[in-house]
Amino acid sequence: MIKTWQTWKSQHDLRSASSYTLNDRLPFFDIAGKHLPDDKDAFIVDIGAGDGYFAQHLGLNQYRNLFLLDGNAASVADLQASFQNALIYVAPGKLPFEDNTVAYIHCSHLIEHLSSSDLYDFLQEMDRVLIDSGIIVVSTPMLWSRFYDDLTHVRPYNPTVFQHYLMAERRNRTRDVISGNYSIVELVYRYGVEDVSEGLHSDNLILDAAIELTKRALYRIGLKRYRKNGYTLVLQKSR
C-alpha cells in the first residue's frame, strides 16, 4: 500500500508545478545553474544567448572560457559590451570549437525554431564538441494552444527525441542514432494552468449557471488543471 501511494504521488503530485507555470525563465535558469562545472577554466557555451540574461543571472563571467552565441548580429554587438566572447552563430552550423573541448552547453528556446533535419545536425554538433562527463541543458516549449502564435516556431520537440538519438534507445530509425552515451540527469516540465471546466456546458441555462458557480468554488479552494507546455532537460555525456 505504501509503495503504491509513493508511486501515485510521484506521478501525480503537482503541488510544485505552480513554481513552473510562469513565462519567467529564471526558475529554469536556476535548474541549469545547478549543473555548472566547478572548474572556472571549463568551456561554457550559451547558444541562443539573446540579451545575455542567462549568463548575467548566474554570474557566468567568473568562467574564463565563457562563450555566448547568437544568430542576431545586433544582439551579439550588445553582448560584446559585457562579455569577452560573444560570437555570431546560426544553428545548425559548425560550432566554433574543437572536438571534445566544451564542458557545458546551455540552449534555451532555440530548437523549436529548427526543422527536424536541422535539429539532427545540431545534436551532432553539440555531441562533437562536448567532453566526456559534459552537460547539455535544453529548455524548449512543447505543443500547446499558443505554440504557433510565434511564426518563427517550426515545430515542438518532446524529450523523447533526445532519448532516441542521444541515448540509443531505438536503432530502427530513418536517421542513425547519434550517440548512446547520454543519460538524463534532470527533467523539469513547465506547466500552463487551464480552465477546469473548459468545454463543459449544457442546454439548460440554470445548469450552466450551476457549473459556473461550481467552477469558481473549485478555483477558490485551489483546484487547478495543469498541462505540460514546456520543459528543461539536463543531459550528461559519459564515455
JSON list of C-alpha atoms in Angstrom, two decimals, residues 16-191:
[
{"chain": "A", "resi": 16, "resn": "SER", "atom": "CA", "xyz": [5.35, 22.18, -7.09]},
{"chain": "A", "resi": 17, "resn": "ALA", "atom": "CA", "xyz": [4.01, 22.83, -10.60]},
{"chain": "A", "resi": 18, "resn": "SER", "atom": "CA", "xyz": [2.95, 26.33, -9.59]},
{"chain": "A", "resi": 19, "resn": "SER", "atom": "CA", "xyz": [6.66, 27.22, -9.44]},
{"chain": "A", "resi": 20, "resn": "TYR", "atom": "CA", "xyz": [6.92, 26.43, -13.15]},
{"chain": "A", "resi": 21, "resn": "THR", "atom": "CA", "xyz": [3.78, 27.99, -14.61]},
{"chain": "A", "resi": 22, "resn": "LEU", "atom": "CA", "xyz": [5.11, 31.46, -15.35]},
{"chain": "A", "resi": 23, "resn": "ASN", "atom": "CA", "xyz": [6.74, 32.66, -18.55]},
{"chain": "A", "resi": 24, "resn": "ASP", "atom": "CA", "xyz": [9.66, 33.82, -16.40]},
{"chain": "A", "resi": 25, "resn": "ARG", "atom": "CA", "xyz": [12.72, 31.77, -17.33]},
{"chain": "A", "resi": 26, "resn": "LEU", "atom": "CA", "xyz": [14.57, 32.34, -14.06]},
{"chain": "A", "resi": 27, "resn": "PRO", "atom": "CA", "xyz": [13.36, 29.12, -12.34]},
{"chain": "A", "resi": 28, "resn": "PHE", "atom": "CA", "xyz": [14.69, 27.17, -15.32]},
{"chain": "A", "resi": 29, "resn": "PHE", "atom": "CA", "xyz": [17.95, 29.12, -15.37]},
{"chain": "A", "resi": 30, "resn": "ASP", "atom": "CA", "xyz": [18.38, 28.11, -11.73]},
{"chain": "A", "resi": 31, "resn": "ILE", "atom": "CA", "xyz": [17.87, 24.45, -12.67]},
{"chain": "A", "resi": 32, "resn": "ALA", "atom": "CA", "xyz": [20.57, 24.80, -15.33]},
{"chain": "A", "resi": 33, "resn": "GLY", "atom": "CA", "xyz": [22.84, 26.58, -12.87]},
{"chain": "A", "resi": 34, "resn": "LYS", "atom": "CA", "xyz": [22.91, 23.58, -10.54]},
{"chain": "A", "resi": 35, "resn": "HIS", "atom": "CA", "xyz": [24.84, 21.62, -13.16]},
{"chain": "A", "resi": 36, "resn": "LEU", "atom": "CA", "xyz": [27.62, 24.10, -13.97]},
{"chain": "A", "resi": 37, "resn": "PRO", "atom": "CA", "xyz": [31.15, 22.72, -13.53]},
{"chain": "A", "resi": 38, "resn": "ASP", "atom": "CA", "xyz": [33.36, 23.78, -10.63]},
{"chain": "A", "resi": 39, "resn": "ASP", "atom": "CA", "xyz": [36.37, 24.30, -12.92]},
{"chain": "A", "resi": 40, "resn": "LYS", "atom": "CA", "xyz": [36.49, 28.02, -13.78]},
{"chain": "A", "resi": 41, "resn": "ASP", "atom": "CA", "xyz": [38.66, 27.23, -16.81]},
{"chain": "A", "resi": 42, "resn": "ALA", "atom": "CA", "xyz": [35.98, 24.96, -18.31]},
{"chain": "A", "resi": 43, "resn": "PHE", "atom": "CA", "xyz": [34.44, 25.95, -21.63]},
{"chain": "A", "resi": 44, "resn": "ILE", "atom": "CA", "xyz": [30.86, 27.18, -21.02]},
{"chain": "A", "resi": 45, "resn": "VAL", "atom": "CA", "xyz": [28.68, 27.87, -24.06]},
{"chain": "A", "resi": 46, "resn": "ASP", "atom": "CA", "xyz": [25.26, 29.54, -24.17]},
{"chain": "A", "resi": 47, "resn": "ILE", "atom": "CA", "xyz": [23.71, 29.03, -27.60]},
{"chain": "A", "resi": 48, "resn": "GLY", "atom": "CA", "xyz": [20.92, 31.44, -28.46]},
{"chain": "A", "resi": 49, "resn": "ALA", "atom": "CA", "xyz": [22.12, 33.81, -25.75]},
{"chain": "A", "resi": 50, "resn": "GLY", "atom": "CA", "xyz": [19.82, 36.69, -26.73]},
{"chain": "A", "resi": 51, "resn": "ASP", "atom": "CA", "xyz": [20.34, 39.54, -24.28]},
{"chain": "A", "resi": 52, "resn": "GLY", "atom": "CA", "xyz": [22.69, 37.51, -22.09]},
{"chain": "A", "resi": 53, "resn": "TYR", "atom": "CA", "xyz": [20.17, 37.20, -19.27]},
{"chain": "A", "resi": 54, "resn": "PHE", "atom": "CA", "xyz": [21.18, 33.59, -18.50]},
{"chain": "A", "resi": 55, "resn": "ALA", "atom": "CA", "xyz": [24.85, 34.47, -18.10]},
{"chain": "A", "resi": 56, "resn": "GLN", "atom": "CA", "xyz": [24.07, 37.59, -16.10]},
{"chain": "A", "resi": 57, "resn": "HIS", "atom": "CA", "xyz": [21.65, 35.83, -13.75]},
{"chain": "A", "resi": 58, "resn": "LEU", "atom": "CA", "xyz": [24.15, 33.09, -12.89]},
{"chain": "A", "resi": 59, "resn": "GLY", "atom": "CA", "xyz": [27.23, 35.33, -12.89]},
{"chain": "A", "resi": 60, "resn": "LEU", "atom": "CA", "xyz": [28.95, 33.30, -15.58]},
{"chain": "A", "resi": 61, "resn": "ASN", "atom": "CA", "xyz": [31.69, 35.88, -16.16]},
{"chain": "A", "resi": 62, "resn": "GLN", "atom": "CA", "xyz": [33.54, 34.00, -13.42]},
{"chain": "A", "resi": 63, "resn": "TYR", "atom": "CA", "xyz": [34.32, 31.39, -16.10]},
{"chain": "A", "resi": 64, "resn": "ARG", "atom": "CA", "xyz": [37.37, 32.36, -18.12]},
{"chain": "A", "resi": 65, "resn": "ASN", "atom": "CA", "xyz": [36.17, 30.46, -21.19]},
{"chain": "A", "resi": 66, "resn": "LEU", "atom": "CA", "xyz": [32.57, 31.64, -21.40]},
{"chain": "A", "resi": 67, "resn": "PHE", "atom": "CA", "xyz": [31.12, 31.91, -24.92]},
{"chain": "A", "resi": 68, "resn": "LEU", "atom": "CA", "xyz": [27.78, 33.47, -25.83]},
{"chain": "A", "resi": 69, "resn": "LEU", "atom": "CA", "xyz": [26.49, 32.59, -29.30]},
{"chain": "A", "resi": 70, "resn": "ASP", "atom": "CA", "xyz": [23.54, 34.15, -31.10]},
{"chain": "A", "resi": 71, "resn": "GLY", "atom": "CA", "xyz": [22.35, 34.48, -34.67]},
{"chain": "A", "resi": 72, "resn": "ASN", "atom": "CA", "xyz": [21.32, 38.13, -34.35]},
{"chain": "A", "resi": 73, "resn": "ALA", "atom": "CA", "xyz": [24.17, 40.49, -35.16]},
{"chain": "A", "resi": 74, "resn": "ALA", "atom": "CA", "xyz": [22.66, 43.36, -33.15]},
{"chain": "A", "resi": 75, "resn": "SER", "atom": "CA", "xyz": [22.29, 41.12, -30.08]},
{"chain": "A", "resi": 76, "resn": "VAL", "atom": "CA", "xyz": [25.89, 39.97, -30.41]},
{"chain": "A", "resi": 77, "resn": "ALA", "atom": "CA", "xyz": [27.09, 43.58, -30.64]},
{"chain": "A", "resi": 78, "resn": "ASP", "atom": "CA", "xyz": [25.26, 44.38, -27.39]},
{"chain": "A", "resi": 79, "resn": "LEU", "atom": "CA", "xyz": [26.64, 41.26, -25.72]},
{"chain": "A", "resi": 80, "resn": "GLN", "atom": "CA", "xyz": [30.19, 42.22, -26.64]},
{"chain": "A", "resi": 81, "resn": "ALA", "atom": "CA", "xyz": [29.89, 45.25, -24.37]},
{"chain": "A", "resi": 82, "resn": "SER", "atom": "CA", "xyz": [29.60, 42.95, -21.33]},
{"chain": "A", "resi": 83, "resn": "PHE", "atom": "CA", "xyz": [31.14, 39.65, -22.40]},
{"chain": "A", "resi": 84, "resn": "GLN", "atom": "CA", "xyz": [34.53, 38.99, -23.92]},
{"chain": "A", "resi": 85, "resn": "ASN", "atom": "CA", "xyz": [33.50, 36.08, -26.15]},
{"chain": "A", "resi": 86, "resn": "ALA", "atom": "CA", "xyz": [30.22, 36.88, -27.89]},
{"chain": "A", "resi": 87, "resn": "LEU", "atom": "CA", "xyz": [30.01, 35.41, -31.39]},
{"chain": "A", "resi": 88, "resn": "ILE", "atom": "CA", "xyz": [27.54, 35.20, -34.25]},
{"chain": "A", "resi": 89, "resn": "TYR", "atom": "CA", "xyz": [26.33, 31.64, -34.70]},
{"chain": "A", "resi": 90, "resn": "VAL", "atom": "CA", "xyz": [23.35, 30.24, -36.58]},
{"chain": "A", "resi": 91, "resn": "ALA", "atom": "CA", "xyz": [22.27, 26.69, -35.78]},
{"chain": "A", "resi": 92, "resn": "PRO", "atom": "CA", "xyz": [22.88, 24.06, -37.06]},
{"chain": "A", "resi": 93, "resn": "GLY", "atom": "CA", "xyz": [26.17, 25.37, -38.40]},
{"chain": "A", "resi": 94, "resn": "LYS", "atom": "CA", "xyz": [29.58, 24.18, -37.26]},
{"chain": "A", "resi": 95, "resn": "LEU", "atom": "CA", "xyz": [30.22, 25.26, -33.69]},
{"chain": "A", "resi": 96, "resn": "PRO", "atom": "CA", "xyz": [33.48, 27.25, -33.31]},
{"chain": "A", "resi": 97, "resn": "PHE", "atom": "CA", "xyz": [35.13, 24.70, -31.01]},
{"chain": "A", "resi": 98, "resn": "GLU", "atom": "CA", "xyz": [37.43, 21.72, -31.40]},
{"chain": "A", "resi": 99, "resn": "ASP", "atom": "CA", "xyz": [36.20, 18.20, -30.74]},
{"chain": "A", "resi": 100, "resn": "ASN", "atom": "CA", "xyz": [35.77, 17.26, -27.07]},
{"chain": "A", "resi": 101, "resn": "THR", "atom": "CA", "xyz": [36.53, 20.68, -25.62]},
{"chain": "A", "resi": 102, "resn": "VAL", "atom": "CA", "xyz": [33.26, 22.05, -24.21]},
{"chain": "A", "resi": 103, "resn": "ALA", "atom": "CA", "xyz": [32.17, 21.12, -20.69]},
{"chain": "A", "resi": 104, "resn": "TYR", "atom": "CA", "xyz": [28.73, 22.74, -20.61]},
{"chain": "A", "resi": 105, "resn": "ILE", "atom": "CA", "xyz": [26.18, 23.79, -23.23]},
{"chain": "A", "resi": 106, "resn": "HIS", "atom": "CA", "xyz": [23.02, 25.77, -22.46]},
{"chain": "A", "resi": 107, "resn": "CYS", "atom": "CA", "xyz": [20.39, 26.11, -25.15]},
{"chain": "A", "resi": 108, "resn": "SER", "atom": "CA", "xyz": [17.16, 27.89, -24.25]},
{"chain": "A", "resi": 109, "resn": "HIS", "atom": "CA", "xyz": [14.24, 28.32, -26.65]},
{"chain": "A", "resi": 110, "resn": "LEU", "atom": "CA", "xyz": [16.20, 27.57, -29.78]},
{"chain": "A", "resi": 111, "resn": "ILE", "atom": "CA", "xyz": [15.42, 24.07, -31.02]},
{"chain": "A", "resi": 112, "resn": "GLU", "atom": "CA", "xyz": [11.73, 24.85, -31.69]},
{"chain": "A", "resi": 113, "resn": "HIS", "atom": "CA", "xyz": [12.97, 27.17, -34.45]},
{"chain": "A", "resi": 114, "resn": "LEU", "atom": "CA", "xyz": [14.71, 24.29, -36.26]},
{"chain": "A", "resi": 115, "resn": "SER", "atom": "CA", "xyz": [13.44, 21.75, -38.74]},
{"chain": "A", "resi": 116, "resn": "SER", "atom": "CA", "xyz": [13.85, 18.09, -37.79]},
{"chain": "A", "resi": 117, "resn": "SER", "atom": "CA", "xyz": [16.80, 17.78, -40.18]},
{"chain": "A", "resi": 118, "resn": "ASP", "atom": "CA", "xyz": [18.48, 20.88, -38.73]},
{"chain": "A", "resi": 119, "resn": "LEU", "atom": "CA", "xyz": [17.91, 19.64, -35.18]},
{"chain": "A", "resi": 120, "resn": "TYR", "atom": "CA", "xyz": [19.58, 16.34, -36.04]},
{"chain": "A", "resi": 121, "resn": "ASP", "atom": "CA", "xyz": [22.63, 18.19, -37.39]},
{"chain": "A", "resi": 122, "resn": "PHE", "atom": "CA", "xyz": [22.65, 20.47, -34.35]},
{"chain": "A", "resi": 123, "resn": "LEU", "atom": "CA", "xyz": [22.62, 17.50, -31.97]},
{"chain": "A", "resi": 124, "resn": "GLN", "atom": "CA", "xyz": [25.57, 16.05, -33.86]},
{"chain": "A", "resi": 125, "resn": "GLU", "atom": "CA", "xyz": [27.48, 19.31, -33.46]},
{"chain": "A", "resi": 126, "resn": "MET", "atom": "CA", "xyz": [26.84, 19.54, -29.73]},
{"chain": "A", "resi": 127, "resn": "ASP", "atom": "CA", "xyz": [27.89, 15.91, -29.32]},
{"chain": "A", "resi": 128, "resn": "ARG", "atom": "CA", "xyz": [31.07, 16.57, -31.32]},
{"chain": "A", "resi": 129, "resn": "VAL", "atom": "CA", "xyz": [32.32, 19.41, -29.12]},
{"chain": "A", "resi": 130, "resn": "LEU", "atom": "CA", "xyz": [31.17, 18.08, -25.73]},
{"chain": "A", "resi": 131, "resn": "ILE", "atom": "CA", "xyz": [33.69, 16.39, -23.45]},
{"chain": "A", "resi": 132, "resn": "ASP", "atom": "CA", "xyz": [33.02, 13.13, -21.64]},
{"chain": "A", "resi": 133, "resn": "SER", "atom": "CA", "xyz": [31.06, 13.99, -18.47]},
{"chain": "A", "resi": 134, "resn": "GLY", "atom": "CA", "xyz": [29.92, 17.20, -20.20]},
{"chain": "A", "resi": 135, "resn": "ILE", "atom": "CA", "xyz": [26.44, 18.66, -19.70]},
{"chain": "A", "resi": 136, "resn": "ILE", "atom": "CA", "xyz": [23.79, 19.78, -22.19]},
{"chain": "A", "resi": 137, "resn": "VAL", "atom": "CA", "xyz": [20.82, 21.79, -20.89]},
{"chain": "A", "resi": 138, "resn": "VAL", "atom": "CA", "xyz": [17.89, 22.31, -23.25]},
{"chain": "A", "resi": 139, "resn": "SER", "atom": "CA", "xyz": [14.80, 24.40, -22.49]},
{"chain": "A", "resi": 140, "resn": "THR", "atom": "CA", "xyz": [12.01, 24.43, -25.05]},
{"chain": "A", "resi": 141, "resn": "PRO", "atom": "CA", "xyz": [8.22, 24.64, -25.35]},
{"chain": "A", "resi": 142, "resn": "MET", "atom": "CA", "xyz": [6.03, 21.65, -26.14]},
{"chain": "A", "resi": 143, "resn": "LEU", "atom": "CA", "xyz": [2.94, 21.72, -28.34]},
{"chain": "A", "resi": 144, "resn": "TRP", "atom": "CA", "xyz": [0.24, 23.81, -26.68]},
{"chain": "A", "resi": 145, "resn": "SER", "atom": "CA", "xyz": [-2.58, 26.10, -27.80]},
{"chain": "A", "resi": 146, "resn": "ARG", "atom": "CA", "xyz": [-0.33, 29.15, -28.34]},
{"chain": "A", "resi": 147, "resn": "PHE", "atom": "CA", "xyz": [2.78, 27.44, -29.69]},
{"chain": "A", "resi": 148, "resn": "TYR", "atom": "CA", "xyz": [2.27, 28.75, -33.22]},
{"chain": "A", "resi": 149, "resn": "ASP", "atom": "CA", "xyz": [1.49, 32.30, -32.10]},
{"chain": "A", "resi": 150, "resn": "ASP", "atom": "CA", "xyz": [5.20, 32.82, -32.81]},
{"chain": "A", "resi": 151, "resn": "LEU", "atom": "CA", "xyz": [5.59, 32.50, -36.58]},
{"chain": "A", "resi": 152, "resn": "THR", "atom": "CA", "xyz": [9.26, 31.60, -36.18]},
{"chain": "A", "resi": 153, "resn": "HIS", "atom": "CA", "xyz": [8.33, 28.39, -34.37]},
{"chain": "A", "resi": 154, "resn": "VAL", "atom": "CA", "xyz": [8.85, 25.49, -36.77]},
{"chain": "A", "resi": 155, "resn": "ARG", "atom": "CA", "xyz": [7.81, 22.55, -34.59]},
{"chain": "A", "resi": 156, "resn": "PRO", "atom": "CA", "xyz": [7.92, 21.34, -30.98]},
{"chain": "A", "resi": 157, "resn": "TYR", "atom": "CA", "xyz": [10.19, 18.52, -29.84]},
{"chain": "A", "resi": 158, "resn": "ASN", "atom": "CA", "xyz": [9.40, 16.26, -26.90]},
{"chain": "A", "resi": 159, "resn": "PRO", "atom": "CA", "xyz": [12.13, 14.97, -24.55]},
{"chain": "A", "resi": 160, "resn": "THR", "atom": "CA", "xyz": [11.91, 11.53, -26.18]},
{"chain": "A", "resi": 161, "resn": "VAL", "atom": "CA", "xyz": [13.70, 12.96, -29.23]},
{"chain": "A", "resi": 162, "resn": "PHE", "atom": "CA", "xyz": [16.85, 13.19, -27.12]},
{"chain": "A", "resi": 163, "resn": "GLN", "atom": "CA", "xyz": [16.31, 9.71, -25.74]},
{"chain": "A", "resi": 164, "resn": "HIS", "atom": "CA", "xyz": [16.01, 8.27, -29.24]},
{"chain": "A", "resi": 165, "resn": "TYR", "atom": "CA", "xyz": [19.06, 9.97, -30.74]},
{"chain": "A", "resi": 166, "resn": "LEU", "atom": "CA", "xyz": [21.43, 10.54, -27.81]},
{"chain": "A", "resi": 167, "resn": "MET", "atom": "CA", "xyz": [20.63, 7.56, -25.61]},
{"chain": "A", "resi": 168, "resn": "ALA", "atom": "CA", "xyz": [20.44, 4.85, -28.32]},
{"chain": "A", "resi": 169, "resn": "GLU", "atom": "CA", "xyz": [17.03, 3.69, -27.16]},
{"chain": "A", "resi": 170, "resn": "ARG", "atom": "CA", "xyz": [15.94, 2.79, -30.69]},
{"chain": "A", "resi": 171, "resn": "ARG", "atom": "CA", "xyz": [18.08, 1.88, -33.68]},
{"chain": "A", "resi": 172, "resn": "ASN", "atom": "CA", "xyz": [15.49, 1.09, -36.34]},
{"chain": "A", "resi": 173, "resn": "ARG", "atom": "CA", "xyz": [15.04, 4.72, -37.34]},
{"chain": "A", "resi": 174, "resn": "THR", "atom": "CA", "xyz": [15.33, 6.60, -40.63]},
{"chain": "A", "resi": 175, "resn": "ARG", "atom": "CA", "xyz": [18.24, 8.61, -39.18]},
{"chain": "A", "resi": 176, "resn": "ASP", "atom": "CA", "xyz": [21.14, 6.93, -37.39]},
{"chain": "A", "resi": 177, "resn": "VAL", "atom": "CA", "xyz": [21.40, 7.20, -33.64]},
{"chain": "A", "resi": 178, "resn": "ILE", "atom": "CA", "xyz": [23.98, 9.89, -32.83]},
{"chain": "A", "resi": 179, "resn": "SER", "atom": "CA", "xyz": [25.17, 8.51, -29.51]},
{"chain": "A", "resi": 180, "resn": "GLY", "atom": "CA", "xyz": [24.39, 6.00, -26.79]},
{"chain": "A", "resi": 181, "resn": "ASN", "atom": "CA", "xyz": [26.46, 7.77, -24.17]},
{"chain": "A", "resi": 182, "resn": "TYR", "atom": "CA", "xyz": [23.99, 10.21, -22.63]},
{"chain": "A", "resi": 183, "resn": "SER", "atom": "CA", "xyz": [21.78, 9.95, -19.58]},
{"chain": "A", "resi": 184, "resn": "ILE", "atom": "CA", "xyz": [19.06, 12.18, -18.19]},
{"chain": "A", "resi": 185, "resn": "VAL", "atom": "CA", "xyz": [20.22, 13.99, -15.07]},
{"chain": "A", "resi": 186, "resn": "GLU", "atom": "CA", "xyz": [17.10, 16.09, -14.58]},
{"chain": "A", "resi": 187, "resn": "LEU", "atom": "CA", "xyz": [13.83, 16.75, -16.41]},
{"chain": "A", "resi": 188, "resn": "VAL", "atom": "CA", "xyz": [11.52, 19.52, -15.19]},
{"chain": "A", "resi": 189, "resn": "TYR", "atom": "CA", "xyz": [8.32, 20.43, -17.01]},
{"chain": "A", "resi": 190, "resn": "ARG", "atom": "CA", "xyz": [6.78, 23.85, -17.39]},
{"chain": "A", "resi": 191, "resn": "TYR", "atom": "CA", "xyz": [3.01, 23.95, -16.96]}
]
